[in-house]
Amino acid sequence: MKLINQETVEKKMTSRLIMNNVQRAILLMATLFGLVVLGILIYRIVTQGIGYITPEFFMNFASRFPEKAGIKAAIVGTLWVMAVTAPVSFILGVGTAIYLEEYAPKNKFTKLIQINISNLAGVPSIVFGLLGLTIFVRLLEMGRSVLAGGYTLSLLILPVIVVAAQEAIRSVPQELRDASFAMGATKWQTIRRVVLPAAVPGILTGSILAFSRAIGETAPLIMIGALTFIAFLPESVYSGFTVMPIQIYNWVSRPQAEFQELAASGILVLLVMLIILNSIAVIIRNKFQKRY
Amino acid sequence: MGLSNKENRSVSEMIRHNKRKGSSTQIIEKLVPYFLLFCGIISILTTIGIVFTLLVETFTFFNRVPFIEFITSKEWLPFYTGEDASYGIWPLVAGTLLITGIAMIVAVPIGIGSAIYLSEYASQRTRQIIKPVLEVLAGIPTIVYGFFALTFVTPILRTFIDGVMIYNALSAGLVVGIMIIPMIASLSEDAMNSVPNSIRDGAYAMGATKFEVATKIVLPAAMSGIIASVVLGISRAIGETMIVAVAAGSSPKATLDPTESIQTMTAYIVQVSLGDAGYGTTIYYSIYAVGMTLFVFTLIMNLLAQYISKRFREVY
């Protein structure tokens, strides 16, 4: 039987340990890369964009003159679109999740819905834009309206909400349901009064994150024809509109340096909005999440 | 002191009473599942809608432009008039693949490196700091990354490399890569976390160093999940729109030179919908043909990722 040669093992040991430390440093650098990029990104946007953040910036419409340009129409447009997207996607998403978790029989059709949802999550957002353009704008004749944009974004974030809500509902222990049934409650009463209240923090967290994704989406709304230059506020869901990412895109694609700075200001406003939304989601997650 | 009528009833009477009184409860009870099923069917209708619209409009497109020209011609010149117009998808596909390639060169080593560090080396505290940062990076809108590519990465590239155009594939590709890092990192880390500690401990007991455990034990065991995350990353890079629309330019050509301006499939669709190509023109239908190609590419990647993570998963 061959024995281990102690000398060679010891000789190799030093290089192996050095290797270990070198690799550790490399891996740490890879990890810190994301941190550094985020730092640079935020630093750049704040230094470039802070100059144009004035009260007028929030009060003015888009303009050919950078000093007069503002983001009012875009902010209001984003709020209009979200007023359509948030309830529609929330009701459809949570409804689907409840169906899949509580009612659906274990058959091929249920499996089809489930596979379908995970595949929809991987479809590029611009393809949803093509869908919105054909179905909502042309076929259902909604035109290039808030409603068409809102519905398109609803379908886009639907899979995200369904998956988040499913996880939240699944984490509610079966004992709670059984206890409710034992008290004579019907299935829907159990879901409404026991399962949903217990799952609501998870559902809300996932939904808010999905809404913040919808707020940042640009491509699908360009497809359905959200306007890049607009000097009025939407009056109803059938009005034309613009949203913040599209206004930013419009500024980014102009060559003058002033418009680049305006774009940075727009991004700053957008990021602050998203940070607020995400913080709300984190607070809900930390405060109300119960562990069973 | 007599008991009230209500308290006097037997349980079976109460149930009977409730059944009669609860007719509205029972109607709700019957209707709710149908409403919820309807919600579920919407997602199926969405898929059908996507496939149907893409197919129908692509079919119209192929009535005007032969399918053979679409897949064999090497020139994409939709804005030329009459006979000069040419619809060969290859330059757009080549541009997309160039961007995807550059993005993967950035995202795969850094993403997997971060995943190894987070799952094998990092203390609980470090993880609690790094993971939210990755989440924030993943949540930044792509238009912001596009702005970053055009106003920060491109000027740096132009100072250090000669002949880099204002709009170039390299800058866009690098930033698409940065955008994908969080996704690859978090999915790969999940895969590594599901490797049980017992086999790590086995390797440590044999005298392995931490790095040897990570690369020779954990990495192979988590390989299916890691490859799946990379394939999903490729799918995201192919479908990424705003970064390339802002920073990569709009000159469709098949080139391997990353300093040049190119055009991806997604950027072409954006370019057309911003322009004034009227409803019913060949250019209008061409975005559906390009969209169909894009959809097929990403669908194949997504199905491949699902297949890999199911088929090659090591079960402990």
Coordinates of N, CA and C in Angstrom, one line a residue, chain B residues 161-234:
Chain B
I161 N -9.3 53.6 -26.1 CA -9.2 52.8 -27.4 C -9.4 53.7 -28.6
D162 N -8.5 53.6 -29.6 CA -8.7 54.4 -30.8 C -9.8 53.9 -31.6
G163 N -10.5 54.8 -32.2 CA -11.5 54.4 -33.2 C -12.8 53.9 -32.7
V164 N -13.1 54.1 -31.4 CA -14.4 53.7 -30.9 C -15.4 54.8 -31.3
M165 N -16.5 54.3 -31.9 CA -17.5 55.3 -32.4 C -18.3 55.7 -31.2
I166 N -19.1 56.8 -31.4 CA -19.9 57.3 -30.3 C -20.9 56.2 -29.9
Y167 N -21.6 55.7 -30.9 CA -22.4 54.5 -30.6 C -21.7 53.3 -30.9
N168 N -21.4 52.4 -30.0 CA -20.7 51.2 -30.3 C -21.2 50.0 -29.5
A169 N -20.8 48.8 -30.0 CA -21.3 47.6 -29.4 C -20.7 47.3 -28.1
L170 N -19.4 47.7 -27.9 CA -18.6 47.4 -26.7 C -19.3 48.0 -25.5
S171 N -19.5 49.3 -25.5 CA -20.1 50.0 -24.4 C -21.4 49.4 -24.0
A172 N -22.3 49.2 -25.0 CA -23.6 48.6 -24.7 C -23.5 47.2 -24.2
G173 N -22.6 46.4 -24.8 CA -22.4 45.1 -24.3 C -21.9 45.0 -22.9
L174 N -21.0 45.8 -22.6 CA -20.4 45.8 -21.2 C -21.5 46.1 -20.2
V175 N -22.3 47.1 -20.5 CA -23.4 47.5 -19.6 C -24.5 46.5 -19.5
V176 N -24.8 45.9 -20.6 CA -25.8 44.8 -20.6 C -25.3 43.7 -19.6
G177 N -24.0 43.5 -19.7 CA -23.3 42.5 -18.8 C -23.5 42.9 -17.4
I178 N -23.2 44.1 -17.1 CA -23.4 44.6 -15.7 C -24.8 44.4 -15.2
M179 N -25.8 44.7 -16.1 CA -27.2 44.5 -15.8 C -27.5 43.1 -15.4
I180 N -26.8 42.1 -16.0 CA -27.2 40.7 -15.8 C -26.5 40.1 -14.6
I181 N -25.4 40.7 -14.2 CA -24.6 40.2 -13.1 C -25.5 39.8 -11.9
P182 N -26.4 40.7 -11.4 CA -27.2 40.3 -10.2 C -28.0 39.0 -10.4
M183 N -28.6 38.9 -11.6 CA -29.4 37.7 -11.9 C -28.6 36.4 -11.8
I184 N -27.4 36.4 -12.5 CA -26.6 35.2 -12.5 C -26.1 34.9 -11.1
A185 N -25.7 36.0 -10.4 CA -25.1 35.8 -9.1 C -26.2 35.2 -8.2
S186 N -27.4 35.8 -8.2 CA -28.4 35.3 -7.2 C -28.9 33.9 -7.5
L187 N -29.1 33.6 -8.8 CA -29.5 32.2 -9.2 C -28.4 31.2 -8.9
S188 N -27.2 31.6 -9.2 CA -26.1 30.6 -9.0 C -25.9 30.4 -7.5
E189 N -26.0 31.5 -6.7 CA -25.9 31.3 -5.3 C -26.9 30.4 -4.7
D190 N -28.2 30.5 -5.2 CA -29.2 29.6 -4.8 C -28.8 28.2 -5.0
A191 N -28.3 27.9 -6.3 CA -27.8 26.6 -6.6 C -26.8 26.1 -5.7
M192 N -25.8 27.0 -5.3 CA -24.7 26.5 -4.5 C -25.2 26.3 -3.0
N193 N -26.2 27.2 -2.6 CA -26.7 27.0 -1.3 C -27.4 25.7 -1.1
S194 N -27.9 25.1 -2.2 CA -28.7 23.9 -2.0 C -27.7 22.6 -2.0
V195 N -26.4 22.9 -2.2 CA -25.5 21.8 -2.0 C -25.3 21.5 -0.5
P196 N -25.6 20.3 0.0 CA -25.6 20.1 1.4 C -24.2 20.2 2.1
N197 N -24.2 20.7 3.3 CA -22.9 20.9 4.0 C -22.1 19.7 4.2
S198 N -22.8 18.5 4.3 CA -22.1 17.3 4.6 C -21.0 17.0 3.6
I199 N -21.2 17.2 2.3 CA -20.2 16.9 1.4 C -19.1 18.0 1.4
R200 N -19.4 19.2 1.8 CA -18.3 20.2 2.0 C -17.4 19.7 3.2
D201 N -18.1 19.3 4.3 CA -17.4 18.9 5.5 C -16.5 17.7 5.1
G202 N -17.0 16.8 4.3 CA -16.2 15.6 3.9 C -14.9 16.1 3.2
A203 N -15.0 17.0 2.4 CA -13.8 17.5 1.7 C -12.8 18.2 2.6
Y204 N -13.4 19.0 3.5 CA -12.5 19.7 4.5 C -11.8 18.6 5.4
A205 N -12.5 17.6 5.7 CA -11.9 16.5 6.5 C -10.8 15.8 5.8
M206 N -10.8 15.8 4.5 CA -9.7 15.3 3.7 C -8.5 16.3 3.6
G207 N -8.7 17.5 4.2 CA -7.6 18.5 4.1 C -7.7 19.4 3.0
A208 N -8.9 19.5 2.3 CA -9.0 20.5 1.2 C -9.0 21.9 1.7
T209 N -8.5 22.9 0.9 CA -8.7 24.3 1.3 C -10.0 24.7 0.9
K210 N -10.4 25.9 1.4 CA -11.7 26.5 1.1 C -11.9 26.6 -0.4
F211 N -10.8 27.1 -1.1 CA -10.9 27.3 -2.6 C -11.1 25.9 -3.3
E212 N -10.4 24.9 -2.8 CA -10.6 23.6 -3.4 C -12.0 23.1 -3.2
V213 N -12.5 23.3 -2.0 CA -13.9 22.9 -1.8 C -14.9 23.6 -2.7
A214 N -14.7 24.9 -2.9 CA -15.6 25.7 -3.7 C -15.5 25.2 -5.2
T215 N -14.3 25.1 -5.7 CA -14.2 24.8 -7.1 C -14.4 23.3 -7.5
K216 N -13.9 22.4 -6.6 CA -13.9 21.0 -6.9 C -15.1 20.2 -6.4
I217 N -15.8 20.8 -5.4 CA -16.9 20.1 -4.8 C -18.2 20.9 -5.1
V218 N -18.3 22.1 -4.6 CA -19.5 22.9 -4.7 C -19.9 23.2 -6.2
L219 N -18.9 23.7 -6.9 CA -19.2 24.1 -8.3 C -19.7 23.0 -9.1
P220 N -19.0 21.8 -9.2 CA -19.6 20.7 -10.0 C -21.0 20.3 -9.5
A221 N -21.2 20.3 -8.1 CA -22.5 19.8 -7.6 C -23.6 20.8 -8.0
A222 N -23.3 22.1 -8.1 CA -24.3 23.1 -8.4 C -24.3 23.4 -9.9
M223 N -23.6 22.6 -10.7 CA -23.3 23.0 -12.1 C -24.6 23.2 -12.9
S224 N -25.6 22.3 -12.7 CA -26.9 22.5 -13.5 C -27.5 23.8 -13.2
G225 N -27.6 24.2 -12.0 CA -28.2 25.5 -11.6 C -27.5 26.6 -12.2
I226 N -26.1 26.5 -12.1 CA -25.3 27.6 -12.6 C -25.4 27.8 -14.1
I227 N -25.4 26.7 -14.9 CA -25.6 26.7 -16.3 C -27.0 27.3 -16.7
A228 N -28.0 26.9 -15.9 CA -29.3 27.4 -16.2 C -29.3 28.9 -16.0
S229 N -28.6 29.4 -14.9 CA -28.6 30.8 -14.7 C -27.9 31.6 -15.8
V230 N -26.9 31.0 -16.4 CA -26.2 31.6 -17.5 C -27.1 31.6 -18.7
V231 N -27.8 30.5 -19.0 CA -28.7 30.5 -20.2 C -29.8 31.5 -20.0
L232 N -30.3 31.7 -18.8 CA -31.3 32.7 -18.6 C -30.7 34.1 -18.8
G233 N -29.5 34.2 -18.4 CA -28.8 35.5 -18.6 C -28.7 35.8 -20.1
I234 N -28.3 34.8 -20.9 CA -28.3 35.0 -22.3 C -29.6 35.5 -22.9

